[in-house]
Short mmCIF file of C-alpha atoms in Angstrom, two decimals:
data_model
loop_
_atom_site.label_atom_id
_atom_site.label_comp_id
_atom_site.label_asym_id
_atom_site.label_seq_id
_atom_site.Cartn_x
_atom_site.Cartn_y
_atom_site.Cartn_z
CA MET A 1 113.26 126.81 115.94
CA SER A 2 113.36 125.34 112.47
CA ALA A 3 111.28 123.10 110.27
CA TYR A 4 114.33 120.91 109.77
CA VAL A 5 114.14 117.35 111.09
CA SER A 6 117.32 115.29 111.19
CA ALA A 7 117.65 112.57 108.58
CA PHE A 8 118.19 110.12 111.44
CA GLU A 9 114.77 110.92 112.82
CA LEU A 10 112.92 111.16 109.51
CA PHE A 11 114.48 107.92 108.23
CA SER A 12 114.36 105.48 111.12
CA VAL A 13 114.74 101.72 111.02
CA GLY A 14 111.71 99.93 112.40
CA VAL A 15 109.21 97.18 111.72
CA GLY A 16 106.05 97.02 109.64
CA PRO A 17 103.33 97.39 108.83
CA SER A 18 102.84 101.02 109.94
CA SER A 19 105.03 103.78 111.32
CA SER A 20 102.09 105.53 112.98
CA HIS A 21 100.22 102.39 114.09
CA THR A 22 103.14 100.07 114.87
CA VAL A 23 106.41 101.96 115.37
CA GLY A 24 104.87 104.97 117.15
CA PRO A 25 102.78 102.94 119.64
CA MET A 26 105.79 100.70 120.36
CA ARG A 27 107.89 103.76 121.13
CA ALA A 28 105.12 105.23 123.28
CA ALA A 29 104.64 102.02 125.29
CA ARG A 30 108.38 101.67 125.73
CA ASP A 31 108.67 105.27 126.90
CA PHE A 32 105.90 104.69 129.44
CA ALA A 33 107.51 101.51 130.79
CA VAL A 34 110.93 103.16 131.04
CA ARG A 35 109.41 106.13 132.90
CA LEU A 36 107.82 103.72 135.36
CA ARG A 37 111.15 102.03 135.91
CA GLU A 38 113.14 105.23 136.28
CA SER A 39 110.61 106.78 138.68
CA GLY A 40 110.50 103.67 140.85
CA ALA A 41 106.75 103.28 140.28
CA VAL A 42 107.32 100.01 138.43
CA ASP A 43 107.95 98.24 141.76
CA ARG A 44 104.39 99.06 142.86
CA THR A 45 102.75 98.37 139.50
CA ALA A 46 100.27 95.50 139.54
CA ARG A 47 98.55 96.02 136.19
CA ILE A 48 98.87 97.96 132.95
CA ARG A 49 95.94 99.20 130.90
CA CYS A 50 96.02 100.77 127.44
CA THR A 51 93.26 102.44 125.44
CA LEU A 52 93.65 103.01 121.69
CA TYR A 53 91.59 105.94 120.39
CA GLY A 54 90.47 107.09 116.96
CA SER A 55 92.42 105.66 114.08
CA LEU A 56 94.57 103.51 116.37
CA GLY A 57 91.40 101.92 117.65
CA ALA A 58 89.76 101.66 114.22
CA THR A 59 92.55 99.92 112.30
CA GLY A 60 94.87 98.94 115.13
CA ILE A 61 94.42 95.19 114.88
CA GLY A 62 95.13 95.13 111.13
CA HIS A 63 98.17 97.35 111.68
CA GLY A 64 99.56 95.30 114.56
CA THR A 65 99.09 98.11 117.09
CA PRO A 66 98.27 95.97 120.17
CA ASP A 67 101.20 93.67 119.31
CA ALA A 68 103.46 96.73 119.19
CA VAL A 69 102.14 97.97 122.55
CA VAL A 70 103.00 94.65 124.18
CA ALA A 71 106.48 94.73 122.64
CA GLY A 72 107.03 98.32 123.77
CA LEU A 73 105.93 97.59 127.33
CA ARG A 74 108.51 94.79 127.39
CA GLY A 75 111.10 97.42 126.51
CA ASP A 76 111.62 96.46 122.87
CA ASP A 77 112.98 99.13 120.53
CA PRO A 78 111.61 99.21 116.94
CA ALA A 79 115.11 99.76 115.57
CA THR A 80 116.58 96.62 117.09
CA VAL A 81 113.74 94.24 117.94
CA ASP A 82 113.41 91.00 116.00
CA PRO A 83 110.28 91.46 113.86
CA ASP A 84 109.22 87.91 114.77
CA ALA A 85 109.06 88.98 118.43
CA VAL A 86 106.44 91.61 117.57
CA ARG A 87 104.24 89.65 115.19
CA ARG A 88 101.18 88.40 117.09
CA ALA A 89 102.68 89.35 120.48
CA TRP A 90 99.21 90.40 121.61
CA SER A 91 97.15 88.29 119.21
CA ASP A 92 98.61 85.04 120.58
CA TRP A 93 98.84 86.21 124.18
CA PRO A 94 98.07 83.28 126.50
CA ASP A 95 95.45 83.39 129.23
CA GLY A 96 97.11 84.05 132.54
CA GLY A 97 100.24 85.39 130.88
CA VAL A 98 102.76 87.62 132.64
CA LEU A 99 104.28 90.75 131.07
CA THR A 100 107.71 91.98 132.18
CA LEU A 101 107.72 95.79 132.12
CA ALA A 102 110.93 97.20 130.63
CA GLY A 103 112.71 94.08 131.87
CA ALA A 104 112.15 95.20 135.45
CA ARG A 105 108.89 93.77 136.84
CA ALA A 106 106.53 90.98 135.84
CA VAL A 107 102.84 91.81 136.08
CA PRO A 108 99.69 89.89 135.09
CA PHE A 109 98.41 90.86 131.65
CA GLU A 110 95.35 89.90 129.62
CA LYS A 111 94.40 90.74 126.06
CA HIS A 112 91.46 92.82 127.30
CA ASP A 113 93.92 95.12 129.11
CA ILE A 114 94.22 96.79 125.71
CA GLU A 115 90.91 98.45 124.82
CA PHE A 116 89.77 99.89 121.49
CA ALA A 117 87.86 103.18 121.28
CA PRO A 118 87.62 103.91 117.53
CA ARG A 119 84.72 106.35 117.90
CA MET A 120 86.47 108.52 120.47
CA ARG A 121 88.90 111.03 118.98
CA LEU A 122 91.12 113.01 121.33
CA PRO A 123 91.75 116.64 120.36
CA GLY A 124 95.55 116.29 120.21
CA HIS A 125 95.68 113.94 117.20
CA PRO A 126 93.60 111.20 115.54
CA ASN A 127 96.23 108.63 116.63
CA ALA A 128 96.01 108.68 120.42
CA MET A 129 96.62 106.16 123.16
CA THR A 130 96.49 106.30 126.95
CA LEU A 131 98.58 104.05 129.18
CA VAL A 132 97.77 103.59 132.86
CA ALA A 133 99.74 101.83 135.61
CA LEU A 134 97.61 100.53 138.50
CA ASP A 135 98.62 99.40 141.98
CA VAL A 136 97.25 96.36 143.83
CA THR A 137 94.18 98.33 144.99
CA GLY A 138 93.35 99.47 141.45
CA GLY A 139 94.58 102.98 142.12
CA THR A 140 96.38 104.93 139.41
CA LEU A 141 100.14 105.13 139.85
CA ALA A 142 100.88 106.79 136.52
CA GLU A 143 98.94 107.81 133.43
CA GLU A 144 100.17 109.21 130.14
CA THR A 145 98.48 109.97 126.84
CA TYR A 146 100.61 109.75 123.70
CA TYR A 147 99.98 110.85 120.14
CA SER A 148 101.51 108.92 117.26
CA ILE A 149 101.89 111.85 114.89
CA GLY A 150 103.21 110.06 111.80
CA GLY A 151 106.47 108.56 110.63
CA GLY A 152 107.02 106.86 113.99
CA PHE A 153 107.23 110.20 115.80
CA ILE A 154 105.40 110.42 119.12
CA ARG A 155 104.41 113.25 121.42
CA ARG A 156 103.24 113.06 125.01
CA ASP A 157 100.17 115.07 125.88
CA GLY A 158 101.29 118.44 127.18
CA GLU A 159 104.52 118.53 125.19
CA PRO A 160 104.99 121.12 122.43
CA SER A 161 103.77 120.07 118.99
CA ARG A 162 106.89 121.09 117.09
CA VAL A 163 109.07 118.03 116.57
CA SER A 164 112.40 119.79 116.27
CA ALA A 165 113.27 122.49 118.75
CA ARG A 166 117.01 122.21 118.09
CA PRO A 167 118.80 125.43 117.14
CA PHE A 168 120.07 124.20 113.77
CA PRO A 169 122.63 126.59 112.22
CA LEU A 170 120.65 126.87 108.98
CA ALA A 171 117.06 127.40 110.09
CA PHE A 172 114.20 127.61 107.60
CA ASP A 173 110.44 127.24 107.84
CA SER A 174 109.46 127.20 104.16
CA ALA A 175 110.79 126.25 100.76
CA GLU A 176 111.11 129.93 99.92
CA GLU A 177 113.33 130.46 102.96
CA LEU A 178 115.35 127.36 102.13
CA LEU A 179 116.02 128.53 98.58
CA ALA A 180 116.92 132.03 99.76
CA LEU A 181 119.27 130.63 102.38
CA CYS A 182 120.97 128.43 99.79
CA ASP A 183 121.32 131.38 97.41
CA GLU A 184 122.83 133.53 100.14
CA ARG A 185 125.33 130.89 101.28
CA GLY A 186 126.08 129.40 97.87
CA LEU A 187 124.80 125.98 98.91
CA THR A 188 122.84 123.18 97.36
CA ILE A 189 119.84 121.90 99.33
CA ALA A 190 121.82 118.79 100.27
CA GLU A 191 124.71 120.92 101.53
CA ALA A 192 122.34 122.96 103.69
CA ALA A 193 120.93 119.77 105.19
CA ARG A 194 124.42 118.47 105.79
CA VAL A 195 125.45 121.61 107.67
CA ASN A 196 122.52 121.00 110.01
CA GLU A 197 123.37 117.32 110.44
CA GLN A 198 126.98 118.15 111.25
CA ALA A 199 125.77 120.36 114.09
CA LEU A 200 124.79 117.07 115.78
CA ARG A 201 127.41 114.61 114.47
CA SER A 202 130.82 114.60 112.85
CA GLU A 203 131.14 114.47 109.08
CA GLU A 204 132.19 110.82 109.27
CA GLU A 205 129.25 109.94 111.53
CA VAL A 206 126.78 111.62 109.20
CA ALA A 207 128.17 109.75 106.19
CA ALA A 208 128.19 106.43 108.04
CA GLY A 209 124.65 106.99 109.30
CA LEU A 210 123.32 107.80 105.85
CA ASP A 211 125.09 104.74 104.47
CA ALA A 212 123.42 102.63 107.17
CA ILE A 213 120.01 104.00 106.20
CA TRP A 214 120.67 103.15 102.56
CA ASP A 215 121.96 99.69 103.42
CA ALA A 216 118.74 99.02 105.38
CA MET A 217 116.65 100.26 102.45
CA ALA A 218 118.59 98.16 99.95
CA GLY A 219 118.40 95.14 102.25
CA CYS A 220 114.63 95.52 102.46
CA ILE A 221 114.39 95.63 98.65
CA ASP A 222 116.50 92.49 98.35
CA ALA A 223 114.49 90.63 100.99
CA GLY A 224 111.22 91.54 99.29
CA LEU A 225 112.48 90.53 95.85
CA HIS A 226 113.23 87.03 97.13
CA ALA A 227 110.25 86.40 99.42
CA GLU A 228 107.26 84.39 98.24
CA GLY A 229 103.94 83.28 99.68
CA GLU A 230 101.05 85.25 101.11
CA LEU A 231 100.86 88.32 103.28
CA PRO A 232 99.23 88.03 106.71
CA GLY A 233 95.51 88.78 107.04
CA VAL A 234 92.18 87.41 105.91
CA MET A 235 92.62 88.64 102.33
CA ARG A 236 95.61 86.32 101.77
CA VAL A 237 97.22 88.75 99.34
CA LYS A 238 99.90 87.02 97.29
CA ARG A 239 103.38 88.50 97.11
CA ARG A 240 104.33 89.53 93.58
CA ALA A 241 107.77 91.15 93.74
CA ALA A 242 109.72 87.88 93.58
CA ALA A 243 107.80 86.66 90.54
CA ILE A 244 108.34 89.98 88.76
CA ARG A 245 112.06 89.84 89.59
CA ALA A 246 112.30 86.37 88.06
CA GLN A 247 110.49 87.52 84.92
CA LEU A 248 112.77 90.55 84.52
CA GLU A 249 115.92 88.52 85.09
CA GLU A 250 114.78 85.96 82.51
CA ALA A 251 114.01 88.70 79.98
CA GLU A 252 117.40 90.32 80.46
CA ALA A 253 119.23 86.97 80.32
CA SER A 254 117.58 86.18 76.98
CA GLY A 255 119.08 89.27 75.41
CA HIS A 256 116.37 91.86 75.97
CA ARG A 257 117.47 95.31 77.01
CA GLU A 258 117.26 96.29 80.65
CA LEU A 259 113.81 97.30 81.81
CA PRO A 260 114.33 100.15 84.32
CA GLY A 261 110.68 101.13 84.62
CA GLU A 262 109.58 97.60 85.43
CA TRP A 263 112.39 97.22 87.96
CA LEU A 264 111.35 100.51 89.59
CA GLY A 265 107.90 99.09 90.27
CA ALA A 266 109.33 95.81 91.50
CA PHE A 267 111.61 97.61 93.97
CA ALA A 268 108.65 99.47 95.44
CA LEU A 269 106.46 96.36 95.65
CA ALA A 270 109.29 94.48 97.36
CA VAL A 271 109.61 97.04 100.16
CA ASN A 272 105.91 97.34 100.81
CA GLU A 273 105.37 93.60 100.79
CA GLU A 274 108.09 93.35 103.43
CA ASN A 275 106.36 96.13 105.36
CA ALA A 276 102.95 94.44 105.11
CA SER A 277 104.48 91.24 106.48
CA GLY A 278 105.80 93.09 109.54
CA GLY A 279 109.41 92.94 108.37
CA ARG A 280 112.34 95.32 108.83
CA VAL A 281 111.78 98.61 106.96
CA VAL A 282 112.88 102.24 107.03
CA THR A 283 110.28 104.96 107.54
CA ALA A 284 110.53 107.11 104.42
CA PRO A 285 108.90 109.21 105.79
CA THR A 286 106.32 106.59 106.89
CA ASN A 287 105.99 102.82 106.64
CA GLY A 288 102.90 102.99 104.45
CA ALA A 289 104.94 104.96 101.90
CA ALA A 290 108.25 103.22 102.65
CA GLY A 291 108.77 101.82 99.15
CA ILE A 292 108.91 105.04 97.14
CA LEU A 293 112.25 106.58 98.15
CA PRO A 294 114.17 103.28 98.22
CA ALA A 295 112.74 102.32 94.82
CA VAL A 296 113.67 105.63 93.19
CA ALA A 297 117.11 105.64 94.83
CA MET A 298 117.77 102.06 93.68
CA TYR A 299 116.55 103.00 90.19
CA TRP A 300 119.19 105.74 90.12
CA TRP A 301 121.87 103.48 91.66
CA ARG A 302 121.31 100.66 89.19
CA PHE A 303 120.42 102.41 85.95
CA LEU A 304 121.52 106.06 86.03
CA ALA A 305 124.43 106.54 88.42
CA ASP A 306 127.12 105.81 85.85
CA SER A 307 125.31 107.00 82.74
CA GLY A 308 126.27 110.67 82.86
CA ILE A 309 122.62 111.76 82.93
CA GLY A 310 122.40 115.22 84.37
CA ALA A 311 126.00 116.09 83.53
CA ASP A 312 125.07 118.91 81.17
CA ASN A 313 123.31 120.90 83.86
CA ALA A 314 125.08 119.57 86.94
CA VAL A 315 125.51 121.89 89.88
CA THR A 316 129.10 122.88 90.50
CA PRO A 317 129.66 122.58 94.26
CA HIS A 318 130.93 125.80 95.75
CA GLY A 319 129.71 125.67 99.33
CA PRO A 320 131.85 125.19 102.45
CA LEU A 321 131.71 121.39 102.18
CA ALA A 322 132.25 121.08 98.44
CA GLY A 323 135.68 119.52 98.80
CA SER A 324 134.62 116.74 101.17
CA ALA A 325 135.67 113.26 100.11
CA LEU A 326 132.61 111.86 101.88
CA PHE A 327 130.14 114.25 100.29
CA GLY A 328 131.73 115.10 96.95
CA PHE A 329 129.17 115.90 94.31
CA GLY A 330 130.02 113.30 91.73
CA GLY A 331 126.31 112.59 91.42
CA SER A 332 126.03 110.84 88.08
CA GLN A 333 129.47 111.81 86.90
CA PRO A 334 132.85 110.62 88.20
CA SER A 335 135.46 112.93 89.67
CA GLY A 336 139.10 112.57 90.65
CA ASP A 337 141.76 110.19 89.36
CA GLU A 338 140.66 107.21 87.33
CA PRO A 339 141.12 103.80 89.03
CA ALA A 340 144.15 101.71 88.07
CA ASP A 341 142.54 98.25 87.89
CA ASP A 342 139.16 96.49 87.90
CA HIS A 343 139.02 96.08 91.68
CA ALA A 344 139.93 99.70 92.24
CA GLU A 345 137.33 100.69 89.67
CA ASP A 346 134.64 98.74 91.52
CA LEU A 347 135.53 100.52 94.76
CA TYR A 348 135.59 103.85 92.95
CA VAL A 349 132.15 103.29 91.43
CA GLU A 350 130.75 102.16 94.79
CA ALA A 351 132.14 105.23 96.57
CA ASN A 352 130.79 107.57 93.91
CA ARG A 353 127.33 106.00 94.09
CA ARG A 354 127.30 106.25 97.87
CA ARG A 355 128.11 109.95 97.66
CA GLY A 356 125.14 110.29 95.35
CA ILE A 357 122.85 108.40 97.73
CA ARG A 358 123.93 110.66 100.60
CA ARG A 359 123.01 113.64 98.46
CA PHE A 360 119.67 112.02 97.57
CA LEU A 361 118.80 111.36 101.22
CA LEU A 362 119.87 114.78 102.48
CA THR A 363 117.86 116.53 99.79
CA ALA A 364 114.83 114.39 100.61
CA THR A 365 115.28 115.17 104.30
CA ALA A 366 115.11 118.91 103.77
CA LEU A 367 111.96 118.54 101.67
CA GLY A 368 110.33 116.05 104.03
CA SER A 369 110.93 118.41 106.93
CA LEU A 370 108.73 121.00 105.22
CA PHE A 371 105.84 118.56 104.81
CA LYS A 372 106.13 117.45 108.41
CA ALA A 373 106.32 120.96 109.86
CA ASN A 374 103.81 122.75 107.65
CA ALA A 375 101.27 120.04 106.82
CA SER A 376 101.46 116.40 107.95
CA ILE A 377 103.00 113.03 107.15
CA SER A 378 100.26 111.17 109.04
CA GLY A 379 97.61 109.32 107.04
CA ALA A 380 95.26 109.54 110.01
CA GLU A 381 95.60 113.31 109.98
CA GLY A 382 95.92 114.19 106.30
CA GLY A 383 94.96 111.13 104.27
CA CYS A 384 97.33 109.28 101.98
CA GLN A 385 98.41 112.54 100.36
CA ALA A 386 100.35 113.08 103.59
CA GLU A 387 102.18 109.76 103.28
CA VAL A 388 102.52 108.71 99.65
CA GLY A 389 102.33 112.30 98.40
CA SER A 390 105.10 113.48 100.71
CA ALA A 391 107.29 110.47 99.90
CA CYS A 392 106.79 111.00 96.17
CA ALA A 393 107.82 114.65 96.46
CA MET A 394 110.87 113.79 98.54
CA ALA A 395 111.94 111.12 96.04
CA ALA A 396 111.40 113.44 93.08
CA GLY A 397 113.56 116.10 94.69
CA GLY A 398 116.26 113.61 95.63
CA LEU A 399 116.39 112.16 92.13
CA THR A 400 116.57 115.63 90.60
CA ALA A 401 119.51 116.44 92.86
CA VAL A 402 121.57 113.38 91.88
CA MET A 403 120.74 113.94 88.21
CA GLY A 404 122.41 117.35 88.41
CA GLY A 405 119.39 119.56 89.00
CA THR A 406 119.58 123.03 90.47
CA ASN A 407 117.91 123.94 93.75
CA ARG A 408 114.93 125.44 91.93
CA GLN A 409 114.58 122.39 89.71
CA ILE A 410 114.58 120.27 92.88
CA GLU A 411 111.85 122.42 94.41
CA ASN A 412 109.92 122.26 91.14
CA ALA A 413 110.14 118.46 91.02
CA ALA A 414 108.83 118.17 94.58
CA GLU A 415 105.98 120.54 93.77
CA ILE A 416 104.98 118.59 90.65
CA ALA A 417 104.99 115.31 92.55
CA MET A 418 102.94 116.61 95.49
CA GLU A 419 100.49 118.60 93.38
CA HIS A 420 99.26 115.43 91.72
CA HIS A 421 98.63 113.63 95.00
CA LEU A 422 96.43 116.33 96.53
CA GLY A 423 93.26 114.83 97.99
CA LEU A 424 94.53 111.24 97.95
CA THR A 425 92.59 109.29 100.57
CA CYS A 426 93.83 106.72 103.06
CA ASP A 427 91.38 103.83 102.76
CA PRO A 428 93.17 100.54 103.54
CA VAL A 429 90.95 97.55 102.87
CA GLY A 430 90.45 95.51 106.02
CA GLY A 431 92.62 97.92 107.99
CA LEU A 432 95.69 96.29 106.43
CA VAL A 433 98.57 98.13 104.78
CA GLN A 434 98.15 96.09 101.61
CA ILE A 435 95.33 97.22 99.29
CA PRO A 436 95.73 99.80 97.79
CA CYS A 437 98.91 100.71 99.67
CA ILE A 438 101.41 98.35 98.03
CA GLU A 439 100.57 99.17 94.41
CA ARG A 440 100.17 102.85 95.31
CA ASN A 441 103.86 102.96 96.22
CA ALA A 442 104.86 101.55 92.83
CA ILE A 443 102.73 104.10 90.99
CA ALA A 444 104.08 106.97 93.11
CA ALA A 445 107.67 105.88 92.44
CA SER A 446 106.96 106.20 88.72
CA THR A 447 105.37 109.62 89.31
CA ALA A 448 108.49 110.75 91.19
CA VAL A 449 110.70 109.84 88.23
CA THR A 450 108.35 111.63 85.83
CA ALA A 451 108.30 114.74 88.04
CA ALA A 452 112.10 114.81 88.18
CA ARG A 453 112.43 114.50 84.41
CA LEU A 454 109.87 117.25 83.82
CA ALA A 455 111.65 119.56 86.24
CA LEU A 456 115.05 118.88 84.67
CA ARG A 457 113.68 119.91 81.29
CA GLY A 458 112.82 123.33 82.69
CA ASP A 459 114.86 126.10 84.27
CA GLY A 460 113.27 125.84 87.71
CA SER A 461 110.75 128.63 87.25
CA HIS A 462 107.11 127.61 87.65
CA TYR A 463 103.76 129.11 88.57
CA VAL A 464 102.77 127.04 91.62
CA SER A 465 105.31 127.05 94.45
CA LEU A 466 106.07 124.10 96.70
CA ASP A 467 104.95 126.17 99.68
CA ALA A 468 101.57 126.75 98.04
CA VAL A 469 101.15 123.02 97.48
CA VAL A 470 102.14 122.18 101.05
CA GLU A 471 99.58 124.67 102.38
CA THR A 472 96.94 123.28 100.03
CA MET A 473 97.74 119.81 101.28
CA ARG A 474 97.30 120.97 104.87
CA GLN A 475 93.95 122.59 104.11
CA THR A 476 92.77 119.57 102.14
CA GLY A 477 93.65 117.29 105.03
CA ILE A 478 91.58 119.41 107.40
CA ASP A 479 88.60 119.40 105.03
CA MET A 480 88.81 115.68 104.30
CA SER A 481 86.24 113.51 106.06
CA HIS A 482 87.70 111.32 108.79
CA LYS A 483 86.28 108.35 106.84
CA TYR A 484 89.12 108.78 104.37
CA LYS A 485 91.90 109.11 106.93
CA GLU A 486 93.09 105.63 107.94
CA THR A 487 89.88 104.54 109.62
CA SER A 488 88.82 102.07 106.88
CA GLU A 489 85.34 103.60 107.00
CA GLY A 490 85.26 104.94 103.45
CA GLY A 491 86.58 104.55 99.92
CA LEU A 492 87.94 101.18 98.83
CA ALA A 493 87.79 99.96 102.42
CA VAL A 494 83.97 99.75 102.25
CA ASN A 495 83.61 98.89 98.57
CA VAL A 496 85.92 95.88 98.38
CA ILE A 497 84.99 92.52 99.84
CA GLU A 498 87.71 91.46 102.27
CA CYS A 499 87.45 87.70 101.87
#
C-alpha cells in the first residue's frame, strides 16, 4: 500500500464544471449501467432511479450533476464524451423520453427519476448517490451507492477507502518518507514518481501520456483565451480571459515588455471559464481548481523555460533514470549538442520544454498523492483548502522542480503554498463553479509562484513540515461547518445576490 496515485488517475481528462459533481457522478452512473449489462440484469430493467445526497443534492443542478448522471447511464465516458452531449442532458429531457442504458436497453425515463436529498448525508462521504434498477413490477433488480470522493475518483459503498492499493516499487505515506526514500536512492521527487509510473507503463508510454495531459491543459488554456460571451447560469457571468489576452497582446505589440504576471492570471481564468462552461478540462487535481497547475506550467513554459533561471542551484540527476532522453533534466537549462539550424533549434527547445513539463507533472503527482491520501482533495469534505490549496501546493512544488530546486526546496514550496490556504471555504454562489472559484484560481496561481520563489531563496530547511500542514488541513476540514463545504449554505453563497 502506498499514498502514491498515478499521474494518469490524478490528472484525468473530463468535462466541467466539477470533478466531484460532474465527472465522478458520470463515472458512477456509467459503472452502474455497465454492471447491469454485464450481469444480464439490464434485459429485465424497466426503470432507473437515482438519489443525490448531501452536497450532490445541494449544488447538483448548478454543477450539472443530473446531466452527468444521464450521460453516464447512456455509457458516456468523461474522457471522450462530447461536452455538448452532457450539457443540459437532464435539464432539457423531454417528457416521455427513453434512455438507452450503456447502449444495451432502452427504458422510460423522466426527470423526476433523479431525486435530490441535500439534507441527508450518508456516512461514507458528503458526495453520495444511490442508483437503483427496477423491474416491471417495481421490484429492485440492483442497487448501488457510490461516493464521489474528489478529483473525479469514485468508490462504491463497501469498497476500501484507499484509492491506490497497487504495490508501487517506491512506496511512501508521508512527505518525510518520500524525502528519506529519495535520499536513500539518490532520486529527485520526479524520478521517484517516474519509477512508480514505469511499474505500470513503459518509459515511452509514460512520456507520451504526460505529453497528452499537457497538450489537453494547453488546449484548454488556448480555448479559454479565445472564447467570449457569458457563462451558463442565472448570474450571466461574463468571460474575461479573451479580453485580457487582447489587452496583453496589444501592450506587447506596442513595445511594452512582456507581462508574465498578468499572463499567469489570464491562463488560470481561461481554464476555469472553460470549466464553468462545461468544456473539456483536466482535473488538476479537481475541476474547481483546474486552472492553477496549467497556468503555472504555462508561465514556466512561456517565460522561464529558456531563461536559465534555477541553473545556479539545479539538481544534478544521478538516479537510475538520469540518462533518459525522454526524462532528461534539462529543466530550464539546455543539455546535449547545440542544434545546427533554426528548425532543429525549434525542435530542440520544444523537446527540452516537454522534458521540463514531465518533471513538473511528476513532481506535482507525488505531492498531490499526499494530500489525497492523508487529507482530502474534495471541497465537499474539506472545503476549498482541499481543492485550491492542494492544487496551489502541487503547482508550487512542480515549479520549484523545473527551476532547479532540491527535494527539500520542493517540499518547502508546497508547504508554504498550502499553509496559506488553511481554512479556505468552499462557498460557490448559486451552486455554480464561477464566483469565487474562477478568480480564486488566478490568485492561487500567483501564490504558487511566490511560494516557489521563496523556497528557492532558502536551503530547504524550515520550521513547519509539509506533513504537519497536511494533517492540519485534515483536522480543519473535519472541524469546518458543512455550510462551508460545497453546499452553498454559507459564506459568499448566502451574502451575494445571484441575479
